[in-house]
Amino acid sequence: VDVGKEFDATLLMELKGPFPSLDILVDQGLADEFLGDGQLRPEALEEAADRVGHDCLTVRRHPDRDHSYYFISSFVDDHIAFHAERLRKKQGLQRAEVSDDESSQFAATAGKPITCKAMVARAPKEPLSCETITVDPPAPGEVRVKVIANALCHTDIYTLDGDD
């Protein structure tokens, strides 16, 4: 898929790896329909990591699991713990801390709309555009989360390329 090549994990690993301070965790359902049709190729990421000497990649394969929300949600706690542990080690902290400045910023926007930058898809086969958007305050039962980094799933790229 051409639209997402600059975000493709395998290509990034081949072109810019290894990433010594980056541990990568991948969970793959072996009954995933995208695995069978070649859209997902975790073995290509493993091969690229081997070629460049990146030894901090873990791919866990799960029989009888697909690409469903249930599959993803069943491992989300593992991934949060995995990355939280690495962030704490990198920062040399025993627990995540929020500065007084950040706390006051959060308090100042509670219950109010906020503006933030977002990568927006306006149409298939068009580049993403970096835009300032307005986000409504959380509705009952919702929370607002400050996202520091994010990645695209192959299904996002598939949709951006107009293939679904």
CSV table of C-alpha atoms in Angstrom, one decimal:
chain,number,residue,atom,x,y,z
A,1,VAL,CA,0.0,0.0,0.0
A,2,ASP,CA,1.7,3.2,-1.2
A,3,VAL,CA,-0.1,5.6,1.1
A,4,GLY,CA,1.4,4.2,4.3
A,5,LYS,CA,4.9,3.3,3.2
A,6,GLU,CA,6.5,6.0,5.4
A,7,PHE,CA,4.7,4.4,8.4
A,8,ASP,CA,5.3,0.7,7.5
A,9,ALA,CA,7.1,-0.9,10.5
A,10,THR,CA,9.0,-3.4,8.3
A,11,LEU,CA,10.3,-0.7,6.0
A,12,LEU,CA,11.2,1.6,8.9
A,13,MET,CA,13.1,-1.3,10.5
A,14,GLU,CA,15.0,-2.0,7.3
A,15,LEU,CA,15.8,1.6,6.5
A,16,LYS,CA,16.4,3.1,9.9
A,17,GLY,CA,16.9,0.2,12.3
A,18,PRO,CA,18.1,-1.2,14.6
A,19,PHE,CA,16.4,0.8,17.4
A,20,PRO,CA,18.5,-0.2,20.5
A,21,SER,CA,16.2,1.5,23.0
A,22,LEU,CA,12.9,0.3,21.4
A,23,ASP,CA,11.3,-3.0,22.6
A,24,ILE,CA,8.5,-4.0,20.3
A,25,LEU,CA,5.7,-6.3,21.2
A,26,VAL,CA,3.3,-7.7,18.6
A,27,ASP,CA,0.4,-10.0,19.2
A,28,GLN,CA,-0.9,-11.9,16.1
A,29,GLY,CA,-4.0,-14.0,15.8
A,30,LEU,CA,-3.3,-17.0,13.5
A,31,ALA,CA,-7.0,-17.1,12.4
A,32,ASP,CA,-6.7,-13.4,11.3
A,33,GLU,CA,-8.2,-13.0,7.8
A,34,PHE,CA,-5.6,-10.3,7.0
A,35,LEU,CA,-2.8,-12.7,7.8
A,36,GLY,CA,-4.2,-15.2,5.2
A,37,ASP,CA,-4.5,-12.7,2.4
A,38,GLY,CA,-1.0,-11.3,2.9
A,39,GLN,CA,-1.9,-7.9,4.3
A,40,LEU,CA,-0.3,-8.8,7.6
A,41,ARG,CA,3.2,-10.2,7.5
A,42,PRO,CA,4.8,-10.4,11.0
A,43,GLU,CA,7.5,-12.7,9.6
A,44,ALA,CA,8.6,-9.8,7.4
A,45,LEU,CA,9.1,-7.6,10.4
A,46,GLU,CA,11.0,-10.4,12.2
A,47,GLU,CA,13.2,-10.9,9.2
A,48,ALA,CA,13.9,-7.2,8.9
A,49,ALA,CA,14.8,-7.0,12.6
A,50,ASP,CA,17.1,-10.0,12.2
A,51,ARG,CA,18.8,-8.4,9.1
A,52,VAL,CA,19.6,-5.1,11.0
A,53,GLY,CA,20.4,-6.7,14.3
A,54,HIS,CA,17.3,-5.5,16.2
A,55,ASP,CA,17.0,-8.0,19.0
A,56,CYS,CA,14.2,-6.4,21.0
A,57,LEU,CA,11.2,-7.7,19.0
A,58,THR,CA,8.7,-10.1,20.5
A,59,VAL,CA,6.0,-11.6,18.3
A,60,ARG,CA,3.4,-13.7,20.1
A,61,ARG,CA,1.2,-15.9,17.9
A,62,HIS,CA,-2.2,-17.0,19.1
A,63,PRO,CA,-4.0,-20.0,17.6
A,64,ASP,CA,-7.8,-19.6,16.8
A,65,ARG,CA,-7.6,-15.8,17.3
A,66,ASP,CA,-8.7,-13.3,14.6
A,67,HIS,CA,-8.5,-9.5,14.0
A,68,SER,CA,-11.6,-8.7,16.1
A,69,TYR,CA,-12.1,-6.1,18.8
A,70,TYR,CA,-12.2,-9.0,21.3
A,71,PHE,CA,-8.8,-10.2,20.3
A,72,ILE,CA,-7.2,-6.8,20.5
A,73,SER,CA,-9.0,-5.9,23.8
A,74,SER,CA,-7.8,-9.2,25.4
A,75,PHE,CA,-4.2,-8.1,25.1
A,76,VAL,CA,-4.4,-4.4,25.7
A,77,ASP,CA,-3.5,-4.7,29.4
A,78,ASP,CA,-0.4,-6.6,28.4
A,79,HIS,CA,0.7,-3.9,26.0
A,80,ILE,CA,0.0,-1.1,28.5
A,81,ALA,CA,2.0,-2.9,31.1
A,82,PHE,CA,4.8,-3.7,28.6
A,83,HIS,CA,5.2,-0.1,27.5
A,84,ALA,CA,4.7,1.4,31.0
A,85,GLU,CA,7.5,-0.8,32.3
A,86,ARG,CA,9.8,0.4,29.5
A,87,LEU,CA,8.9,4.0,29.9
A,88,ARG,CA,9.5,3.9,33.7
A,89,LYS,CA,12.9,2.3,33.1
A,90,LYS,CA,13.8,4.9,30.4
A,91,GLN,CA,12.8,7.7,32.7
A,92,GLY,CA,14.3,6.2,35.7
A,93,LEU,CA,11.1,6.5,37.6
A,94,GLN,CA,9.3,4.1,39.9
A,95,ARG,CA,5.9,5.4,38.8
A,96,ALA,CA,4.5,7.8,36.2
A,97,GLU,CA,4.4,11.4,37.5
A,98,VAL,CA,2.4,14.4,36.3
A,99,SER,CA,4.0,17.8,36.9
A,100,ASP,CA,2.1,20.5,38.7
A,101,ASP,CA,2.0,22.4,35.4
A,102,GLU,CA,0.4,19.5,33.5
A,103,SER,CA,-2.1,19.0,36.3
A,104,SER,CA,-3.2,22.6,36.2
A,105,GLN,CA,-3.5,22.4,32.4
A,106,PHE,CA,-5.8,19.4,32.7
A,107,ALA,CA,-7.9,21.0,35.5
A,108,ALA,CA,-8.2,24.2,33.4
A,109,THR,CA,-9.8,22.3,30.5
A,110,ALA,CA,-12.0,19.9,32.5
A,111,GLY,CA,-15.6,20.0,31.0
A,112,LYS,CA,-14.5,22.3,28.1
A,113,PRO,CA,-13.7,21.7,24.5
A,114,ILE,CA,-10.0,21.7,23.6
A,115,THR,CA,-8.1,22.2,20.5
A,116,CYS,CA,-5.3,19.8,19.4
A,117,LYS,CA,-3.4,18.7,16.3
A,118,ALA,CA,-4.6,15.7,14.5
A,119,MET,CA,-3.7,13.8,11.3
A,120,VAL,CA,-7.0,13.9,9.3
A,121,ALA,CA,-8.0,11.7,6.3
A,122,ARG,CA,-10.4,13.6,4.1
A,123,ALA,CA,-10.6,11.1,1.2
A,124,PRO,CA,-9.2,7.8,0.1
A,125,LYS,CA,-5.9,8.0,-1.8
A,126,GLU,CA,-5.2,11.5,-0.5
A,127,PRO,CA,-2.4,12.3,2.0
A,128,LEU,CA,-3.2,12.8,5.6
A,129,SER,CA,-3.3,16.5,6.6
A,130,CYS,CA,-2.1,17.9,9.9
A,131,GLU,CA,-4.9,20.0,11.2
A,132,THR,CA,-6.0,21.7,14.4
A,133,ILE,CA,-9.3,20.2,15.6
A,134,THR,CA,-11.7,20.8,18.4
A,135,VAL,CA,-12.5,18.0,20.7
A,136,ASP,CA,-15.6,18.1,22.8
A,137,PRO,CA,-15.5,17.4,26.5
A,138,PRO,CA,-16.0,13.8,27.5
A,139,ALA,CA,-19.6,12.6,27.7
A,140,PRO,CA,-20.7,10.6,30.8
A,141,GLY,CA,-18.7,7.3,30.9
A,142,GLU,CA,-15.9,8.7,28.7
A,143,VAL,CA,-12.4,10.1,29.6
A,144,ARG,CA,-10.1,12.4,27.7
A,145,VAL,CA,-6.6,11.0,27.2
A,146,LYS,CA,-3.5,12.9,26.2
A,147,VAL,CA,-1.9,11.0,23.4
A,148,ILE,CA,1.8,11.5,23.1
A,149,ALA,CA,2.5,9.0,20.2
A,150,ASN,CA,0.4,6.9,18.0
A,151,ALA,CA,0.7,4.4,15.1
A,152,LEU,CA,-1.4,3.3,12.2
A,153,CYS,CA,-2.8,-0.2,11.9
A,154,HIS,CA,-2.6,-1.8,8.5
A,155,THR,CA,-6.4,-1.6,8.3
A,156,ASP,CA,-6.1,2.2,8.5
A,157,ILE,CA,-3.7,2.2,5.6
A,158,TYR,CA,-6.0,-0.3,3.7
A,159,THR,CA,-8.9,2.2,4.2
A,160,LEU,CA,-6.7,5.2,3.2
A,161,ASP,CA,-5.8,3.5,0.0
A,162,GLY,CA,-9.5,3.1,-0.8
A,163,ASP,CA,-9.4,-0.7,-0.8
A,164,ASP,CA,-12.4,-1.3,1.4
